[in-house]
Coordinates of C-alpha atoms in Angstrom, one line a residue:
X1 CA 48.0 -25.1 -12.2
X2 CA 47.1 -28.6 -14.1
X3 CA 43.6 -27.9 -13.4
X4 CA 43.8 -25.4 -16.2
X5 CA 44.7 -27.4 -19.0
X6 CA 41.1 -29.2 -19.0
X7 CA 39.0 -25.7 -18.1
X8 CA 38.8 -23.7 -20.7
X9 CA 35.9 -23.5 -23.3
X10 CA 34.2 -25.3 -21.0
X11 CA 31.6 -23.8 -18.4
X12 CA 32.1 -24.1 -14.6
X13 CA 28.5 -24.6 -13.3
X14 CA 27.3 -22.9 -9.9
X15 CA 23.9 -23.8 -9.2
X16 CA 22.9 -26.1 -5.8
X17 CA 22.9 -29.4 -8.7
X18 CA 26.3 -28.5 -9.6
X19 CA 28.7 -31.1 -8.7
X20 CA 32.5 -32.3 -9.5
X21 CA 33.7 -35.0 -11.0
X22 CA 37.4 -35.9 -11.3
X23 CA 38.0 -32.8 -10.6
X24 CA 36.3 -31.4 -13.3
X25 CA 32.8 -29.2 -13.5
X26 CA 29.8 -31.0 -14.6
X27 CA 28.0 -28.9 -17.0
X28 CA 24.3 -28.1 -15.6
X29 CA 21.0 -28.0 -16.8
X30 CA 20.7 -25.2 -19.8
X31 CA 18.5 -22.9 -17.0
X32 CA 21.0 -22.8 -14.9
X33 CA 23.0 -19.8 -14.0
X34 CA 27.1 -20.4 -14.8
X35 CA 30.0 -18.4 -15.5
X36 CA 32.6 -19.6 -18.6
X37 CA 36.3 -20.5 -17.8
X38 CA 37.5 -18.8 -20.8
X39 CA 41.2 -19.5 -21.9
X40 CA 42.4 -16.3 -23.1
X41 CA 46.1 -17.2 -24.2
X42 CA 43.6 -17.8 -27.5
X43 CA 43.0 -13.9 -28.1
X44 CA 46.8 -13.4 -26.6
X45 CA 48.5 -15.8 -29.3
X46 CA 45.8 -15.2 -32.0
X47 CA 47.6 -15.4 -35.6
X48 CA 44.4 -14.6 -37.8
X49 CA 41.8 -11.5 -37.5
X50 CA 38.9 -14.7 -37.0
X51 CA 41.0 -16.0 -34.2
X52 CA 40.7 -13.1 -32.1
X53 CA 37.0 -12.4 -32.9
X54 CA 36.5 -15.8 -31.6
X55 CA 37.7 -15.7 -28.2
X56 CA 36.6 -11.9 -28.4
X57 CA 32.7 -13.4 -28.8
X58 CA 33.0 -15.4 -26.0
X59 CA 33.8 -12.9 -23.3
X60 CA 31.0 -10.2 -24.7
X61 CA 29.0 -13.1 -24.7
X62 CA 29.3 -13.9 -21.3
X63 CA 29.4 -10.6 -20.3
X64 CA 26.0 -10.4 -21.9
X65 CA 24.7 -13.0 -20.0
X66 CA 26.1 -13.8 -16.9
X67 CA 28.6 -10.1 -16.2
X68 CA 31.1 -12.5 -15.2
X69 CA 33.9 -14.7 -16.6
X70 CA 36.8 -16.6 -14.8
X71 CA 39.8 -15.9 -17.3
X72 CA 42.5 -18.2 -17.6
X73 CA 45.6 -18.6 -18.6
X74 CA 46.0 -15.0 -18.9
X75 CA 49.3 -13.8 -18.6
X76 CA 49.5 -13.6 -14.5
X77 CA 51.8 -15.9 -13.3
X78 CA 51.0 -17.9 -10.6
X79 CA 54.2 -16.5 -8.5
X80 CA 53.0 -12.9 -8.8
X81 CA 49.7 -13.9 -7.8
X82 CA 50.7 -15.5 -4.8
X83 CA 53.6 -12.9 -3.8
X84 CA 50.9 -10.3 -3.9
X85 CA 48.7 -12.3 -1.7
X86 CA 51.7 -12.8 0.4
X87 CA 52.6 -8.8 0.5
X88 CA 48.6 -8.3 1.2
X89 CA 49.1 -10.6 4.2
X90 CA 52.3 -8.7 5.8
X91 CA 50.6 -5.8 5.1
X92 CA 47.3 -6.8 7.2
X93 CA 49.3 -8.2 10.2
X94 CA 50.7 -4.8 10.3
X95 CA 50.1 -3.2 14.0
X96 CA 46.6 -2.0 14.1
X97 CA 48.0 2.1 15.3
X98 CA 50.3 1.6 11.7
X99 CA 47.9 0.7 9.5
X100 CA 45.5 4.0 10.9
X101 CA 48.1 6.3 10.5
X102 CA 47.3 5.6 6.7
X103 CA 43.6 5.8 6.8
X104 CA 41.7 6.3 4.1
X105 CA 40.2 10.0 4.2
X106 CA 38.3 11.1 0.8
X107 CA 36.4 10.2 -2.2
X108 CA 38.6 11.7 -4.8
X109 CA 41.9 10.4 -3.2
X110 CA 40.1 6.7 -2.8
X111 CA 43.7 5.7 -1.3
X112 CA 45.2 4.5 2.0
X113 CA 43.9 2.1 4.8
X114 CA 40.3 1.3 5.4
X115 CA 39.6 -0.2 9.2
X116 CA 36.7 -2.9 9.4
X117 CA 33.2 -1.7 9.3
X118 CA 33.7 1.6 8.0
X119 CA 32.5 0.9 4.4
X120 CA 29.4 -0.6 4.0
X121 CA 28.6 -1.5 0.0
X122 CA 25.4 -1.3 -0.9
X123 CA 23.1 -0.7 -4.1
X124 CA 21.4 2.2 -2.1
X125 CA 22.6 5.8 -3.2
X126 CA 20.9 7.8 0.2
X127 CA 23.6 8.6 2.2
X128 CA 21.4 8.7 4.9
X129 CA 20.1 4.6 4.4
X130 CA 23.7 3.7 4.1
X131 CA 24.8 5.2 7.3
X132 CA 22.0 3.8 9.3
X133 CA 23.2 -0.2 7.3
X134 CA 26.8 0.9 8.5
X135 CA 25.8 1.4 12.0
X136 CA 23.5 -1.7 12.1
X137 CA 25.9 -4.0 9.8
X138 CA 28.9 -3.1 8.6
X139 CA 30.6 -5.1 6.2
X140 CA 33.2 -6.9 8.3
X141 CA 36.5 -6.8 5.9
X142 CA 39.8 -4.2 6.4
X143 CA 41.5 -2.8 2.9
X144 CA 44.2 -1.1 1.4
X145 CA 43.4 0.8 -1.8
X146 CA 46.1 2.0 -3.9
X147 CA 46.1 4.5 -6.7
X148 CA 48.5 5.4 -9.5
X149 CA 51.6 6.8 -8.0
X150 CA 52.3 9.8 -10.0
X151 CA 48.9 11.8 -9.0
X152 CA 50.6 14.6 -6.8
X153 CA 47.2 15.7 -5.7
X154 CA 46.3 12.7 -4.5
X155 CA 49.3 10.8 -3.4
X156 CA 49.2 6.9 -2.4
X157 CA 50.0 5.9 1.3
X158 CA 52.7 4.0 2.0
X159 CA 53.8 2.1 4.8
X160 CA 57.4 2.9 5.8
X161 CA 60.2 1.1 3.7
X162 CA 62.1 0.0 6.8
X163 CA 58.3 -1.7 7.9
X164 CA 57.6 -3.7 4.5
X165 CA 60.5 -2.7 2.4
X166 CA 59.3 -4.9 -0.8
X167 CA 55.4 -3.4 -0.3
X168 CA 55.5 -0.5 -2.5
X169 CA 57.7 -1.5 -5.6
X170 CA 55.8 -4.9 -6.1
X171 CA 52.6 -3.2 -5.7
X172 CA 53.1 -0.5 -8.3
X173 CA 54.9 -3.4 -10.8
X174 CA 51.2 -5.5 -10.0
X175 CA 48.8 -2.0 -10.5
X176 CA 50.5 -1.7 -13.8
X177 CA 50.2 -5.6 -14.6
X178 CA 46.9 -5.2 -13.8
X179 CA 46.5 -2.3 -15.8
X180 CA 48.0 -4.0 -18.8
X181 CA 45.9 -6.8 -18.7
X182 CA 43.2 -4.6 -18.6
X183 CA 43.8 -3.0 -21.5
X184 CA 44.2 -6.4 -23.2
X185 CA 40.7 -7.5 -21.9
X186 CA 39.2 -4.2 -23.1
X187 CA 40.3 -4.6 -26.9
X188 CA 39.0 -8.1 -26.5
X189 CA 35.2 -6.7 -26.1
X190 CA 35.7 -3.9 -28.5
X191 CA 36.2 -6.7 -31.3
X192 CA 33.3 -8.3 -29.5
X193 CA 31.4 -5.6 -29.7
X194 CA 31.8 -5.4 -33.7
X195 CA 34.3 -1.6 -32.8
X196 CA 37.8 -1.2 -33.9
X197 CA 40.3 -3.6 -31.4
X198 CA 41.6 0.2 -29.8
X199 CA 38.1 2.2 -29.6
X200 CA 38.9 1.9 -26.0
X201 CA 42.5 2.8 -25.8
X202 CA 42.7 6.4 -25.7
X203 CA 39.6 6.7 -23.2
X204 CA 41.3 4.3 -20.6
X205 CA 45.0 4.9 -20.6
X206 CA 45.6 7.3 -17.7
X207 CA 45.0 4.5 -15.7
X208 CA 42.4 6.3 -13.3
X209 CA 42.1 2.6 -11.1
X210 CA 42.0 1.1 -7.8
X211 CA 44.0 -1.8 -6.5
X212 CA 42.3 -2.9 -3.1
X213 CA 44.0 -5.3 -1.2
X214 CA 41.1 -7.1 1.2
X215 CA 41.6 -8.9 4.4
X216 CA 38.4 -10.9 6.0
X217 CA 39.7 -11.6 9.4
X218 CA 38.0 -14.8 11.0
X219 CA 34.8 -14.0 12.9
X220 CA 32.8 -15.7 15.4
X221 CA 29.5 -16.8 13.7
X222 CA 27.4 -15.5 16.4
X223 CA 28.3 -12.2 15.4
X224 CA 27.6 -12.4 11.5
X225 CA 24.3 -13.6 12.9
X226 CA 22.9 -11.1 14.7
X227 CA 21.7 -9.4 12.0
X228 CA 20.3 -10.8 8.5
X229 CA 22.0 -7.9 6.9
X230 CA 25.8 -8.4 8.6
X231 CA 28.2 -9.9 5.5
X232 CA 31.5 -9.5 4.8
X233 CA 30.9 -7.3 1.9
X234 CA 27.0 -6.6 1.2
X235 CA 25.4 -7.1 -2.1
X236 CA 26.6 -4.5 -4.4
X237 CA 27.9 -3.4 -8.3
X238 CA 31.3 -2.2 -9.0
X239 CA 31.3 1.0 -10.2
X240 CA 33.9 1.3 -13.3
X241 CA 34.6 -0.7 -16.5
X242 CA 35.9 -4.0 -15.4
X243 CA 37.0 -5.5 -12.0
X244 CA 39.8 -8.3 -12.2
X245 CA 39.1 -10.0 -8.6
X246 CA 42.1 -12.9 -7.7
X247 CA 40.7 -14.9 -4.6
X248 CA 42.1 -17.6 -2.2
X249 CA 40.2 -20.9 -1.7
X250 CA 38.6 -20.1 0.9
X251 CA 35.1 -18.7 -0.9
X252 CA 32.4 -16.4 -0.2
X253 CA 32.4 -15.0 -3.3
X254 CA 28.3 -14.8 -4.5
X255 CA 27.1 -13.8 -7.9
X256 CA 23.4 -13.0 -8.3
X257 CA 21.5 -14.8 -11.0
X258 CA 20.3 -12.0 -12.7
X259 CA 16.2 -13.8 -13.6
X260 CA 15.9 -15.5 -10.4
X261 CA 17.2 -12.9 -7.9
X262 CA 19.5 -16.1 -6.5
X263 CA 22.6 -15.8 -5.1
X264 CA 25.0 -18.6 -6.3
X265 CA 28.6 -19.1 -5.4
X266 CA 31.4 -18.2 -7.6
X267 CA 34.0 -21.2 -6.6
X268 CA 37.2 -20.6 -6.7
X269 CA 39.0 -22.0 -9.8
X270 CA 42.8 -22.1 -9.3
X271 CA 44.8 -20.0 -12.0
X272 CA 42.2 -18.0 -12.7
X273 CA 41.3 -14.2 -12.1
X274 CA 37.4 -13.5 -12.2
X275 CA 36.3 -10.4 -14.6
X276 CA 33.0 -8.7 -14.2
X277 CA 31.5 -5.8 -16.1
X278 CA 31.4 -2.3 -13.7
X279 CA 28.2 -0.3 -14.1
X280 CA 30.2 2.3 -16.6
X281 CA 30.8 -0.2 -19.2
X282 CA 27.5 -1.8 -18.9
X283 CA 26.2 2.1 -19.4
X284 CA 28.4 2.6 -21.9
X285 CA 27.2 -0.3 -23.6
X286 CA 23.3 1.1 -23.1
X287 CA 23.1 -2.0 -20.2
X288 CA 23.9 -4.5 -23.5
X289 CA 27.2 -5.8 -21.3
X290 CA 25.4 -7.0 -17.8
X291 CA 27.0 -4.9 -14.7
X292 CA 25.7 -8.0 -12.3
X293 CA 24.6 -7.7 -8.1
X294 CA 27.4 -9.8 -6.0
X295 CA 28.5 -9.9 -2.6
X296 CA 30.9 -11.6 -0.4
X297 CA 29.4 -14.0 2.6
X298 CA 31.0 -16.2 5.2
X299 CA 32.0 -19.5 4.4
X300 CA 31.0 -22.7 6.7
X301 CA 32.4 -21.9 9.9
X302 CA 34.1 -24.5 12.0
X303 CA 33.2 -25.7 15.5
X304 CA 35.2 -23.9 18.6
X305 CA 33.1 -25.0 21.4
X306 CA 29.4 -26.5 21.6
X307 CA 28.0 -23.6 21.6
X308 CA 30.1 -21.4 18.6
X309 CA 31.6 -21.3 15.3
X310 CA 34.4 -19.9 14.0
X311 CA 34.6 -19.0 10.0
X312 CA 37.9 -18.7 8.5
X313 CA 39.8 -15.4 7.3
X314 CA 40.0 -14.9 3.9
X315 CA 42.3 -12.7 1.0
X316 CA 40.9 -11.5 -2.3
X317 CA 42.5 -8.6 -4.2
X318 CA 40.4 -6.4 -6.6
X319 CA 41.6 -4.5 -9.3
X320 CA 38.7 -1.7 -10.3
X321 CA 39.6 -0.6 -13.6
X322 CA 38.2 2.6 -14.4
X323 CA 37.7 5.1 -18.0
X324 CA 39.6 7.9 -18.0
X325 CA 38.4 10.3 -15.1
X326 CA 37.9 13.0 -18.2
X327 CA 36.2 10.3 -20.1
X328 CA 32.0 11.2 -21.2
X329 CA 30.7 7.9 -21.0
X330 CA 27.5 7.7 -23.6
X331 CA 25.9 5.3 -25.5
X332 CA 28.2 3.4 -28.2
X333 CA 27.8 4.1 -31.7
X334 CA 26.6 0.4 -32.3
X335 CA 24.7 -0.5 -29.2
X336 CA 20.6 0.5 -29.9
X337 CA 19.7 4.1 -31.0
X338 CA 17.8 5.0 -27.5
X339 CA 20.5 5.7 -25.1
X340 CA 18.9 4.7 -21.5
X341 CA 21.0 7.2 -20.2
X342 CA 22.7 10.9 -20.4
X343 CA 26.4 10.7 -21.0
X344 CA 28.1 11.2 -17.6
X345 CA 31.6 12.2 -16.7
X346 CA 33.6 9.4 -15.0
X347 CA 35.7 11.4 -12.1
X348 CA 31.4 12.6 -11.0
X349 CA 30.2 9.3 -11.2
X350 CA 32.6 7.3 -9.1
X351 CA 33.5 10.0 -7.1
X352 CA 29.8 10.1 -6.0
X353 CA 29.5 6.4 -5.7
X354 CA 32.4 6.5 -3.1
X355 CA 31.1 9.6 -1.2
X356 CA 27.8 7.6 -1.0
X357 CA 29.4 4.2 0.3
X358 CA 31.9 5.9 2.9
X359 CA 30.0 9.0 4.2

């Protein structure tokens, strides 16, 4: 996308007196919360040691700061961005009896089809609270969540080839592109981090992740309004290392500012995927790297009659990149020497943080 060539290095400002200008984001005021475009074809294509360390102290910096970073230029080409949206889509438009007959059914498995309003992301770990939010509120999106393919306990779900013959085979090639980049990202904050580049490799190579494919289907306001509470997804923290999020145009996307407690918008920025710190890496990191609150709301609706609104549907596919389910996560060597927490297996912590959202 041209848009790309003048982004990065710079910072894409999100505050209410952000504004653009010739198509370009003016920077704002030093207080204000923003989240760097950062080019990482720098780290990719870095000839020297310094080199990488540079780019590599820009994403831990942001990471300390904000939790987010839109990455661009990162090795994602736009056509497999948009044929996975495009495979999302098919997938979604799928008969409503098809796409049960894959639903989603346990913690551990964390694969196959989840129907709208039965996950309701929250902050809260009392199963009880989250149920009653569910019933009251529940966030109003449908997914797909897809696993590595080898697991034999816990197999992925698949619709039949002769239904969406291309669905599976590009979807494992994108899990392990994701994967891949993942791994690229995470030697990128070990050198930020002042570790050796592949301190992370061997604890994140089993590829223990989650591709969710999310559909927002278009809702009539009046229903989002009836209840404060009622988003699409509700204000929440991912729960692994990183998440690499590709979105649409359409927006919703909110980060929380993490001193004022407000919510500002994370724009869409064509070409780019946006990375945010899960809450295992900011723990492995004894809370150095920020694991920041964010939800998903509605955008503007439009006008149907005189008396409602429609807001537009909307795509975004996540890719929750997880340690090693055998992995002990506990402080790292260099970050403070009073861990703020006990080390803690990964497969028990996310495992628990899914029980809680979907029980």
């Amino acid at each position: 996308m041209p848009i790309l060539n003048a982004l990065p290095g710079r910072f894409f400002a999100h505050s209410r007196s952000a504004r653009l200008s010739r198509g370009l984001a003016t920077i704002a005021p030093s207080s204000a919360f923003h989240i760097p475009v950062i080019d990482f074809s720098k780290f990719r294509t870095a000839t020297t040691p310094a080199e990488k360390k540079a780019t590599a102290d820009e994403i831990v910096g942001a990471f300390k700061t904000a939790g987010f970073v839109y990455l661009a230029k990162h090795g994602i080409s736009d056509a497999v961005v948009q044929r996975a949206f495009l495979e999302s889509k098919q997938f979604f438009g799928l008969p409503q009896e098809v796409k049960d007959s894959m639903a989603w059914a346990d913690p551990r498995s964390n694969r196959g089809y989840v129907t709208i309003g039965r996950e309701r992301v929250t902050q809260s770990k009392d199963a009880a609270a989250i149920a009653a939010m569910r019933q009251k509120a529940p966030d109003y999106k449908e997914s797909m969540e897809i696993g590595r393919d080898w697991d034999s306990v816990w197999p992925n779900q698949w619709p039949k080839t002769e239904v969406l013959p291309s669905f599976k085979p590009f979807m494992l090639d994108f899990f392990q592109t994701c994967h891949e980049l993942h791994m690229v990202v995470m030697r990128s904050i070990a050198l930020g981090l002042d570790l050796q580049e592949d301190f992370f490799d061997s604890k994140i190579d089993k590829q223990c992740h989650n591709l969710r494919l999310l559909s927002y289907p278009a809702i009539k306001r009046a229903l989002l309004d009836k209840d404060a509470n009622q988003a699409r997804a509700g204000a929440h923290s991912d729960y692994g290392t990183l998440t690499l999020l590709f979105q649409d145009q359409v927006g919703g996307l909110q980060v929380q500012h993490p001193h004022t407690g407000e919510y500002i918008a994370a724009t869409p920025i064509p070409g780019t995927i946006v990375i945010n710190v899960g809450d295992l890496l900011s723990r492995w990191s004894n809370d150095l790297l920020r694991s920041t609150l964010h939800r998903v709301v509605a955008p503007p609706a439009k006008a149907i009659s005189e008396t409602e609104a429609m807001t537009p549907a909307r795509q975004s596919i996540a890719f929750f990149s997880n340690p090693n389910f055998d992995a002990e996560i506990e402080c790292l060597p260099n970050c403070g020497t009073s861990p703020k927490y006990p080390p803690v297996n990964t497969e028990k912590y996310i495992v628990g943080r899914l029980a809680d959202t979907y029980s």
